[in-house]
Amino acid sequence: MSTHCTQKEVLVDLQEKYDKVRKLLDEDSKRDPVTEPYRSKYVASGILTDMKSILVKLLDDVGSEDSNYLKYKAMLGVVSLNLGLNSIDTEELSTGEEQLTNCVDSLSEYALKPEIILIMMTALNQLGILWSERADSEKSKEYLERAEKLYEEFTKDPSSSASAISFHDLFRTSSPEMPQPDTENMLEKLFTLTLYYLAQIYGNLNDHLKSAAYCHTTLRRQLESKDFDPVDWALNSATLSQYFMEKNAFSQARHQLAAASYILDQYEADLNLQEGSDETLEAKYVT
C-alpha cells in the first residue's frame, strides 16, 4: 500500500514538472531576453534531466511485469525526446542527436503501441531533419521512411482499435474532465510532415518523380485537414505544376495551377473580408 502511495506521489510530481516544462518551452521561452535567448530552454532541460533520473529509478523499482511499465517507459521517451529537441534548439546538435537516438532505440520494440507511436514518429522525423541539415540525404531518408512505415503499420493493423496516446495524457494522473487533445489529428499531422520531408529529400537525391508524388500527397492531405499556409501551399502547388509541364503532363500541370490560383483567390477574399470587418468595427468606435 505504501509503495502504491509513493508511486502515486512520484507521478503527481512528474505531472507538475512536465506542466512546468511545457510552460517554459511554449510560453516563457518566447519572452526570453536577447542577451539570454535560451534561458527558459536551459531551465526546462534541467527539470527534464531531473525527470529522467526519477523515471529511470521508477522503472528499475517496478520491473517489466508492472501494469504501468509501458506508460513509464513512454514517459521516459517523452522526456528524452524533449531533451533532444531542446538540445537542437540550443545548437547542441550532437547532444540532441544522441538523446533522440537513445529515445528511438529504447522504444523500438514497443513502436506500434498507442503510448509510443507519437514519440517514435516525432523522434524519427527530427532525426530525418537533422541529417538533412547535415547534407546526408540518404541517412535522412532512412529515418523518414522508418516513420512512414510505422504510420502505415499502426493505422492498418486490424487488431489495434486504440488511438495514439498524446504526450499530455501520458503525464495525467487525474482531471479526466479536462479537454483532451485530438490525438488522431496529431498522428495525421506528424505523418503529413513525414511525407513533406520525404518530398524534399527525394528532390535532394534527384529522384524527381518520387519527390513529385510525395509533394502531391502532402498538398492533398494539407487541403483535406485544412492545416496549411495558403501562400506556401499555392507556391508548392505551382512548383509542382512546373515539374508536370516539364514532363509534358499538361493535364496534371493545369490541375496544380488551377488549385494554386483557387487557394490564392480564397485567401485574398478572406483578407478583404477581414479588412472590411476591421474597418466597420473602427467606424463604429469613431461614431
CSV table of N, CA, C and O in Angstrom, one decimal, residues 188-287:
chain,number,residue,atom,x,y,z
A,188,GLU,N,-2.0,12.2,-37.7
A,188,GLU,CA,-2.1,12.5,-39.1
A,188,GLU,C,-1.2,13.7,-39.5
A,188,GLU,O,-0.6,13.7,-40.5
A,189,LYS,N,-1.1,14.7,-38.6
A,189,LYS,CA,-0.2,15.9,-38.8
A,189,LYS,C,1.2,15.4,-38.9
A,189,LYS,O,2.0,15.9,-39.7
A,190,LEU,N,1.6,14.5,-37.9
A,190,LEU,CA,3.0,14.0,-37.9
A,190,LEU,C,3.3,13.3,-39.2
A,190,LEU,O,4.4,13.5,-39.8
A,191,PHE,N,2.3,12.5,-39.7
A,191,PHE,CA,2.6,11.8,-41.0
A,191,PHE,C,2.7,12.7,-42.2
A,191,PHE,O,3.5,12.5,-43.1
A,192,THR,N,1.8,13.7,-42.2
A,192,THR,CA,1.9,14.7,-43.3
A,192,THR,C,3.3,15.4,-43.3
A,192,THR,O,3.9,15.6,-44.4
A,193,LEU,N,3.8,15.7,-42.1
A,193,LEU,CA,5.2,16.2,-42.0
A,193,LEU,C,6.2,15.2,-42.6
A,193,LEU,O,7.2,15.6,-43.3
A,194,THR,N,6.1,14.0,-42.2
A,194,THR,CA,7.0,12.9,-42.7
A,194,THR,C,7.0,12.9,-44.3
A,194,THR,O,8.1,12.9,-44.9
A,195,LEU,N,5.8,13.0,-44.9
A,195,LEU,CA,5.7,13.0,-46.3
A,195,LEU,C,6.3,14.3,-46.9
A,195,LEU,O,7.0,14.2,-48.0
A,196,TYR,N,6.1,15.4,-46.3
A,196,TYR,CA,6.6,16.6,-46.7
A,196,TYR,C,8.2,16.6,-46.7
A,196,TYR,O,8.8,17.0,-47.7
A,197,TYR,N,8.7,16.1,-45.6
A,197,TYR,CA,10.2,16.0,-45.6
A,197,TYR,C,10.7,15.0,-46.6
A,197,TYR,O,11.8,15.2,-47.2
A,198,LEU,N,10.0,13.9,-46.8
A,198,LEU,CA,10.4,12.9,-47.9
A,198,LEU,C,10.4,13.5,-49.3
A,198,LEU,O,11.3,13.3,-50.1
A,199,ALA,N,9.4,14.4,-49.5
A,199,ALA,CA,9.4,15.1,-50.8
A,199,ALA,C,10.7,15.9,-51.0
A,199,ALA,O,11.2,15.9,-52.1
A,200,GLN,N,11.1,16.6,-50.0
A,200,GLN,CA,12.3,17.4,-50.1
A,200,GLN,C,13.6,16.5,-50.3
A,200,GLN,O,14.4,16.8,-51.1
A,201,ILE,N,13.6,15.4,-49.5
A,201,ILE,CA,14.8,14.5,-49.6
A,201,ILE,C,14.9,13.9,-50.9
A,201,ILE,O,16.0,13.8,-51.5
A,202,TYR,N,13.8,13.4,-51.5
A,202,TYR,CA,13.9,12.8,-52.8
A,202,TYR,C,14.3,13.8,-53.9
A,202,TYR,O,15.0,13.5,-54.8
A,203,GLY,N,13.9,15.1,-53.6
A,203,GLY,CA,14.3,16.1,-54.5
A,203,GLY,C,15.8,16.3,-54.4
A,203,GLY,O,16.5,16.4,-55.5
A,204,ASN,N,16.4,16.3,-53.2
A,204,ASN,CA,17.8,16.4,-53.0
A,204,ASN,C,18.6,15.2,-53.6
A,204,ASN,O,19.7,15.4,-54.1
A,205,LEU,N,17.9,14.1,-53.7
A,205,LEU,CA,18.6,12.9,-54.2
A,205,LEU,C,18.3,12.7,-55.7
A,205,LEU,O,18.6,11.7,-56.4
A,206,ASN,N,17.7,13.8,-56.3
A,206,ASN,CA,17.4,13.9,-57.8
A,206,ASN,C,16.4,12.8,-58.2
A,206,ASN,O,16.4,12.4,-59.4
A,207,ASP,N,15.6,12.2,-57.3
A,207,ASP,CA,14.6,11.3,-57.7
A,207,ASP,C,13.3,12.2,-57.8
A,207,ASP,O,12.5,12.2,-56.9
A,208,HIS,N,13.2,12.9,-58.9
A,208,HIS,CA,12.1,13.9,-59.0
A,208,HIS,C,10.7,13.4,-59.1
A,208,HIS,O,9.8,14.0,-58.7
A,209,LEU,N,10.6,12.1,-59.7
A,209,LEU,CA,9.3,11.5,-59.8
A,209,LEU,C,8.7,11.2,-58.4
A,209,LEU,O,7.6,11.5,-58.1
A,210,LYS,N,9.6,10.6,-57.5
A,210,LYS,CA,9.2,10.3,-56.2
A,210,LYS,C,8.9,11.6,-55.4
A,210,LYS,O,8.0,11.7,-54.6
A,211,SER,N,9.8,12.6,-55.6
A,211,SER,CA,9.6,13.9,-54.9
A,211,SER,C,8.2,14.5,-55.3
A,211,SER,O,7.5,15.0,-54.4
A,212,ALA,N,7.9,14.4,-56.6
A,212,ALA,CA,6.6,15.0,-57.0
A,212,ALA,C,5.4,14.2,-56.4
A,212,ALA,O,4.4,14.8,-56.0
A,213,ALA,N,5.6,12.9,-56.3
A,213,ALA,CA,4.5,12.1,-55.8
A,213,ALA,C,4.3,12.4,-54.3
A,213,ALA,O,3.1,12.6,-53.9
A,214,TYR,N,5.3,12.5,-53.6
A,214,TYR,CA,5.2,12.8,-52.1
A,214,TYR,C,4.7,14.3,-51.9
A,214,TYR,O,3.9,14.5,-51.0
A,215,CYS,N,5.1,15.2,-52.8
A,215,CYS,CA,4.7,16.5,-52.7
A,215,CYS,C,3.2,16.6,-53.0
A,215,CYS,O,2.4,17.3,-52.2
A,216,HIS,N,2.7,15.9,-54.0
A,216,HIS,CA,1.3,15.9,-54.3
A,216,HIS,C,0.4,15.3,-53.2
A,216,HIS,O,-0.6,15.9,-52.8
A,217,THR,N,0.9,14.2,-52.6
A,217,THR,CA,0.2,13.6,-51.4
A,217,THR,C,0.1,14.6,-50.2
A,217,THR,O,-0.9,14.7,-49.6
A,218,THR,N,1.3,15.3,-50.0
A,218,THR,CA,1.3,16.2,-48.9
A,218,THR,C,0.3,17.4,-49.1
A,218,THR,O,-0.4,17.7,-48.2
A,219,LEU,N,0.3,17.9,-50.3
A,219,LEU,CA,-0.6,19.0,-50.6
A,219,LEU,C,-2.1,18.6,-50.4
A,219,LEU,O,-2.9,19.3,-49.9
A,220,ARG,N,-2.4,17.4,-50.9
A,220,ARG,CA,-3.7,16.8,-50.8
A,220,ARG,C,-4.1,16.7,-49.3
A,220,ARG,O,-5.2,17.1,-48.9
A,221,ARG,N,-3.2,16.1,-48.5
A,221,ARG,CA,-3.5,15.9,-47.1
A,221,ARG,C,-3.7,17.2,-46.3
A,221,ARG,O,-4.5,17.4,-45.5
A,222,GLN,N,-2.8,18.2,-46.7
A,222,GLN,CA,-3.0,19.5,-46.1
A,222,GLN,C,-4.3,20.2,-46.4
A,222,GLN,O,-4.9,20.8,-45.5
A,223,LEU,N,-4.7,20.0,-47.6
A,223,LEU,CA,-6.0,20.6,-48.0
A,223,LEU,C,-7.2,19.9,-47.3
A,223,LEU,O,-8.1,20.6,-46.8
A,224,GLU,N,-7.1,18.6,-47.2
A,224,GLU,CA,-8.2,17.8,-46.6
A,224,GLU,C,-8.3,18.2,-45.1
A,224,GLU,O,-9.4,18.2,-44.5
A,225,SER,N,-7.1,18.4,-44.4
A,225,SER,CA,-7.1,18.7,-43.0
A,225,SER,C,-7.3,20.2,-42.7
A,225,SER,O,-7.4,20.6,-41.6
A,226,LYS,N,-7.3,21.0,-43.8
A,226,LYS,CA,-7.4,22.5,-43.6
A,226,LYS,C,-6.3,23.0,-42.7
A,226,LYS,O,-6.5,24.0,-42.0
A,227,ASP,N,-5.1,22.3,-42.8
A,227,ASP,CA,-4.0,22.8,-42.0
A,227,ASP,C,-2.8,23.1,-42.9
A,227,ASP,O,-2.0,22.3,-43.2
A,228,PHE,N,-2.8,24.4,-43.3
A,228,PHE,CA,-1.8,24.8,-44.3
A,228,PHE,C,-1.8,26.4,-44.3
A,228,PHE,O,-2.7,27.0,-44.0
A,229,ASP,N,-0.6,26.9,-44.8
A,229,ASP,CA,-0.5,28.3,-45.0
A,229,ASP,C,-0.8,28.5,-46.5
A,229,ASP,O,-0.2,27.9,-47.4
A,230,PRO,N,-1.9,29.3,-46.8
A,230,PRO,CA,-2.3,29.5,-48.2
A,230,PRO,C,-1.2,29.9,-49.2
A,230,PRO,O,-1.2,29.3,-50.3
A,231,VAL,N,-0.4,30.8,-48.8
A,231,VAL,CA,0.7,31.3,-49.7
A,231,VAL,C,1.7,30.2,-50.0
A,231,VAL,O,2.1,29.9,-51.2
A,232,ASP,N,2.1,29.5,-48.9
A,232,ASP,CA,3.1,28.4,-49.1
A,232,ASP,C,2.5,27.3,-49.9
A,232,ASP,O,3.1,26.7,-50.8
A,233,TRP,N,1.2,27.0,-49.6
A,233,TRP,CA,0.5,25.9,-50.3
A,233,TRP,C,0.5,26.2,-51.8
A,233,TRP,O,0.8,25.3,-52.7
A,234,ALA,N,0.0,27.4,-52.2
A,234,ALA,CA,-0.1,27.8,-53.6
A,234,ALA,C,1.3,27.8,-54.3
A,234,ALA,O,1.4,27.3,-55.4
A,235,LEU,N,2.3,28.2,-53.6
A,235,LEU,CA,3.7,28.2,-54.1
A,235,LEU,C,4.1,26.8,-54.4
A,235,LEU,O,4.7,26.5,-55.5
A,236,ASN,N,3.9,25.9,-53.5
A,236,ASN,CA,4.3,24.5,-53.7
A,236,ASN,C,3.5,23.8,-54.8
A,236,ASN,O,4.0,23.0,-55.6
A,237,SER,N,2.2,24.2,-54.9
A,237,SER,CA,1.4,23.6,-55.9
A,237,SER,C,1.8,24.1,-57.3
A,237,SER,O,1.9,23.4,-58.3
A,238,ALA,N,2.2,25.4,-57.4
A,238,ALA,CA,2.7,26.0,-58.7
A,238,ALA,C,4.0,25.4,-59.1
A,238,ALA,O,4.3,25.1,-60.2
A,239,THR,N,4.9,25.1,-58.1
A,239,THR,CA,6.2,24.5,-58.3
A,239,THR,C,6.0,23.1,-58.9
A,239,THR,O,6.7,22.6,-59.8
A,240,LEU,N,5.0,22.4,-58.3
A,240,LEU,CA,4.7,21.0,-58.8
A,240,LEU,C,4.1,21.0,-60.2
A,240,LEU,O,4.5,20.2,-61.0
A,241,SER,N,3.4,22.1,-60.5
A,241,SER,CA,2.8,22.3,-61.8
A,241,SER,C,4.0,22.4,-62.9
A,241,SER,O,3.9,21.8,-63.9
A,242,GLN,N,5.0,23.1,-62.5
A,242,GLN,CA,6.2,23.3,-63.3
A,242,GLN,C,6.8,22.0,-63.7
A,242,GLN,O,7.2,21.7,-64.8
A,243,TYR,N,6.9,21.1,-62.6
A,243,TYR,CA,7.5,19.8,-62.8
A,243,TYR,C,6.7,19.0,-63.8
A,243,TYR,O,7.2,18.4,-64.8
A,244,PHE,N,5.4,19.0,-63.7
A,244,PHE,CA,4.5,18.3,-64.6
A,244,PHE,C,4.6,18.8,-66.0
A,244,PHE,O,4.6,18.0,-67.0
A,245,MET,N,4.7,20.1,-66.2
A,245,MET,CA,4.9,20.7,-67.5
A,245,MET,C,6.1,20.2,-68.2
A,245,MET,O,6.1,19.9,-69.4
A,246,GLU,N,7.2,20.1,-67.4
A,246,GLU,CA,8.5,19.7,-68.0
A,246,GLU,C,8.4,18.2,-68.4
A,246,GLU,O,9.1,17.8,-69.3
A,247,LYS,N,7.5,17.5,-67.8
A,247,LYS,CA,7.3,16.1,-68.2
A,247,LYS,C,6.1,15.9,-69.2
A,247,LYS,O,5.7,14.8,-69.5
A,248,ASN,N,5.7,17.0,-69.8
A,248,ASN,CA,4.6,17.0,-70.7
A,248,ASN,C,3.3,16.5,-70.2
A,248,ASN,O,2.4,16.0,-70.9
A,249,ALA,N,3.1,16.5,-68.9
A,249,ALA,CA,1.9,16.0,-68.2
A,249,ALA,C,1.0,17.3,-68.0
A,249,ALA,O,0.9,17.8,-66.9
A,250,PHE,N,0.5,17.7,-69.1
A,250,PHE,CA,-0.2,19.1,-69.1
A,250,PHE,C,-1.5,19.1,-68.3
A,250,PHE,O,-1.8,20.1,-67.7
A,251,SER,N,-2.2,18.0,-68.3
A,251,SER,CA,-3.4,17.9,-67.5
A,251,SER,C,-3.2,18.1,-66.0
A,251,SER,O,-3.8,18.9,-65.3
A,252,GLN,N,-2.2,17.3,-65.5
A,252,GLN,CA,-1.8,17.5,-64.1
A,252,GLN,C,-1.2,18.9,-63.8
A,252,GLN,O,-1.5,19.4,-62.7
A,253,ALA,N,-0.5,19.4,-64.8
A,253,ALA,CA,0.1,20.7,-64.6
A,253,ALA,C,-1.0,21.8,-64.4
A,253,ALA,O,-1.0,22.6,-63.6
A,254,ARG,N,-2.0,21.7,-65.3
A,254,ARG,CA,-3.2,22.6,-65.3
A,254,ARG,C,-3.9,22.5,-63.9
A,254,ARG,O,-4.3,23.5,-63.3
A,255,HIS,N,-4.1,21.2,-63.5
A,255,HIS,CA,-4.8,21.0,-62.2
A,255,HIS,C,-4.1,21.7,-61.1
A,255,HIS,O,-4.7,22.3,-60.2
A,256,GLN,N,-2.8,21.5,-61.0
A,256,GLN,CA,-2.0,22.1,-59.9
A,256,GLN,C,-2.0,23.6,-60.0
A,256,GLN,O,-2.1,24.3,-58.9
A,257,LEU,N,-1.9,24.2,-61.2
A,257,LEU,CA,-2.0,25.7,-61.3
A,257,LEU,C,-3.4,26.2,-60.9
A,257,LEU,O,-3.5,27.2,-60.3
A,258,ALA,N,-4.4,25.5,-61.4
A,258,ALA,CA,-5.8,25.9,-61.0
A,258,ALA,C,-6.0,25.9,-59.5
A,258,ALA,O,-6.6,26.7,-58.9
A,259,ALA,N,-5.5,24.8,-58.9
A,259,ALA,CA,-5.6,24.7,-57.4
A,259,ALA,C,-4.9,25.8,-56.7
A,259,ALA,O,-5.4,26.4,-55.8
A,260,ALA,N,-3.7,26.1,-57.2
A,260,ALA,CA,-2.9,27.2,-56.6
A,260,ALA,C,-3.7,28.6,-56.7
A,260,ALA,O,-3.8,29.3,-55.8
A,261,SER,N,-4.2,28.8,-57.9
A,261,SER,CA,-5.0,30.0,-58.2
A,261,SER,C,-6.2,30.1,-57.3
A,261,SER,O,-6.5,31.1,-56.7
A,262,TYR,N,-6.9,29.0,-57.2
A,262,TYR,CA,-8.1,28.9,-56.3
A,262,TYR,C,-7.8,29.3,-54.9
A,262,TYR,O,-8.5,30.1,-54.3
A,263,ILE,N,-6.8,28.6,-54.3
A,263,ILE,CA,-6.4,28.9,-52.9
A,263,ILE,C,-6.0,30.3,-52.7
A,263,ILE,O,-6.4,30.9,-51.7
A,264,LEU,N,-5.3,30.9,-53.7
A,264,LEU,CA,-4.9,32.3,-53.5
A,264,LEU,C,-6.1,33.2,-53.6
A,264,LEU,O,-6.2,34.2,-52.9
A,265,ASP,N,-7.0,32.9,-54.5
A,265,ASP,CA,-8.3,33.7,-54.6
A,265,ASP,C,-9.1,33.7,-53.3
A,265,ASP,O,-9.6,34.7,-52.9
A,266,GLN,N,-9.1,32.5,-52.7
A,266,GLN,CA,-9.9,32.3,-51.5
A,266,GLN,C,-9.2,33.1,-50.4
A,266,GLN,O,-9.9,33.8,-49.6
A,267,TYR,N,-7.9,33.0,-50.4
A,267,TYR,CA,-7.1,33.8,-49.3
A,267,TYR,C,-7.3,35.3,-49.5
A,267,TYR,O,-7.5,36.0,-48.5
A,268,GLU,N,-7.3,35.8,-50.7
A,268,GLU,CA,-7.5,37.2,-51.0
A,268,GLU,C,-8.9,37.6,-50.5
A,268,GLU,O,-9.1,38.6,-49.9
A,269,ALA,N,-9.9,36.8,-50.8
A,269,ALA,CA,-11.3,37.1,-50.4
A,269,ALA,C,-11.4,37.1,-48.9
A,269,ALA,O,-12.0,38.0,-48.3
A,270,ASP,N,-10.7,36.2,-48.2
A,270,ASP,CA,-10.7,36.1,-46.7
A,270,ASP,C,-10.1,37.4,-46.2
A,270,ASP,O,-10.6,38.0,-45.2
A,271,LEU,N,-9.0,37.8,-46.8
A,271,LEU,CA,-8.3,39.0,-46.3
A,271,LEU,C,-9.1,40.3,-46.5
A,271,LEU,O,-9.2,41.1,-45.6
A,272,ASN,N,-9.8,40.4,-47.6
A,272,ASN,CA,-10.7,41.5,-47.9
A,272,ASN,C,-11.8,41.6,-46.9
A,272,ASN,O,-12.2,42.6,-46.5
A,273,LEU,N,-12.4,40.4,-46.6
A,273,LEU,CA,-13.5,40.3,-45.7
A,273,LEU,C,-13.0,40.7,-44.3
A,273,LEU,O,-13.7,41.5,-43.6
A,274,GLN,N,-11.8,40.3,-43.9
A,274,GLN,CA,-11.3,40.6,-42.6
A,274,GLN,C,-11.0,42.1,-42.5
A,274,GLN,O,-11.4,42.8,-41.5
A,275,GLU,N,-10.5,42.7,-43.6
A,275,GLU,CA,-10.2,44.2,-43.6
A,275,GLU,C,-11.5,44.9,-43.5
A,275,GLU,O,-11.6,46.0,-42.9
A,276,GLY,N,-12.5,44.4,-44.3
A,276,GLY,CA,-13.8,45.1,-44.2
A,276,GLY,C,-14.4,45.1,-42.8
A,276,GLY,O,-15.0,46.1,-42.4
A,277,SER,N,-14.3,43.9,-42.1
A,277,SER,CA,-14.8,43.8,-40.8
A,277,SER,C,-14.1,44.8,-39.8
A,277,SER,O,-14.7,45.4,-39.0
A,278,ASP,N,-12.8,44.9,-40.0
A,278,ASP,CA,-12.0,45.8,-39.2
A,278,ASP,C,-12.4,47.2,-39.4
A,278,ASP,O,-12.5,48.0,-38.4
A,279,GLU,N,-12.6,47.6,-40.7
A,279,GLU,CA,-13.0,49.0,-41.0
A,279,GLU,C,-14.4,49.3,-40.4
A,279,GLU,O,-14.6,50.4,-39.9
A,280,THR,N,-15.3,48.3,-40.5
A,280,THR,CA,-16.6,48.5,-39.9
A,280,THR,C,-16.6,48.7,-38.4
A,280,THR,O,-17.2,49.6,-37.8
A,281,LEU,N,-15.7,47.9,-37.8
A,281,LEU,CA,-15.5,48.0,-36.3
A,281,LEU,C,-14.9,49.3,-35.9
A,281,LEU,O,-15.4,50.0,-35.0
A,282,GLU,N,-14.0,49.8,-36.7
A,282,GLU,CA,-13.3,51.0,-36.5
A,282,GLU,C,-14.3,52.2,-36.6
A,282,GLU,O,-14.3,53.1,-35.8
A,283,ALA,N,-15.1,52.1,-37.7
A,283,ALA,CA,-16.1,53.2,-37.9
A,283,ALA,C,-17.1,53.3,-36.7
A,283,ALA,O,-17.5,54.4,-36.4
A,284,LYS,N,-17.5,52.1,-36.2
A,284,LYS,CA,-18.4,52.1,-35.0
A,284,LYS,C,-17.8,52.8,-33.8
A,284,LYS,O,-18.5,53.6,-33.1
A,285,TYR,N,-16.5,52.6,-33.6
A,285,TYR,CA,-15.8,53.2,-32.5
A,285,TYR,C,-15.7,54.7,-32.7
A,285,TYR,O,-15.8,55.5,-31.8
A,286,VAL,N,-15.4,55.1,-33.9
A,286,VAL,CA,-15.3,56.5,-34.3
A,286,VAL,C,-16.6,57.3,-34.1
A,286,VAL,O,-16.6,58.4,-33.5
A,287,THR,N,-17.7,56.7,-34.5
A,287,THR,CA,-19.0,57.3,-34.4
A,287,THR,C,-19.5,57.1,-33.0
A,287,THR,O,-20.3,57.9,-32.4
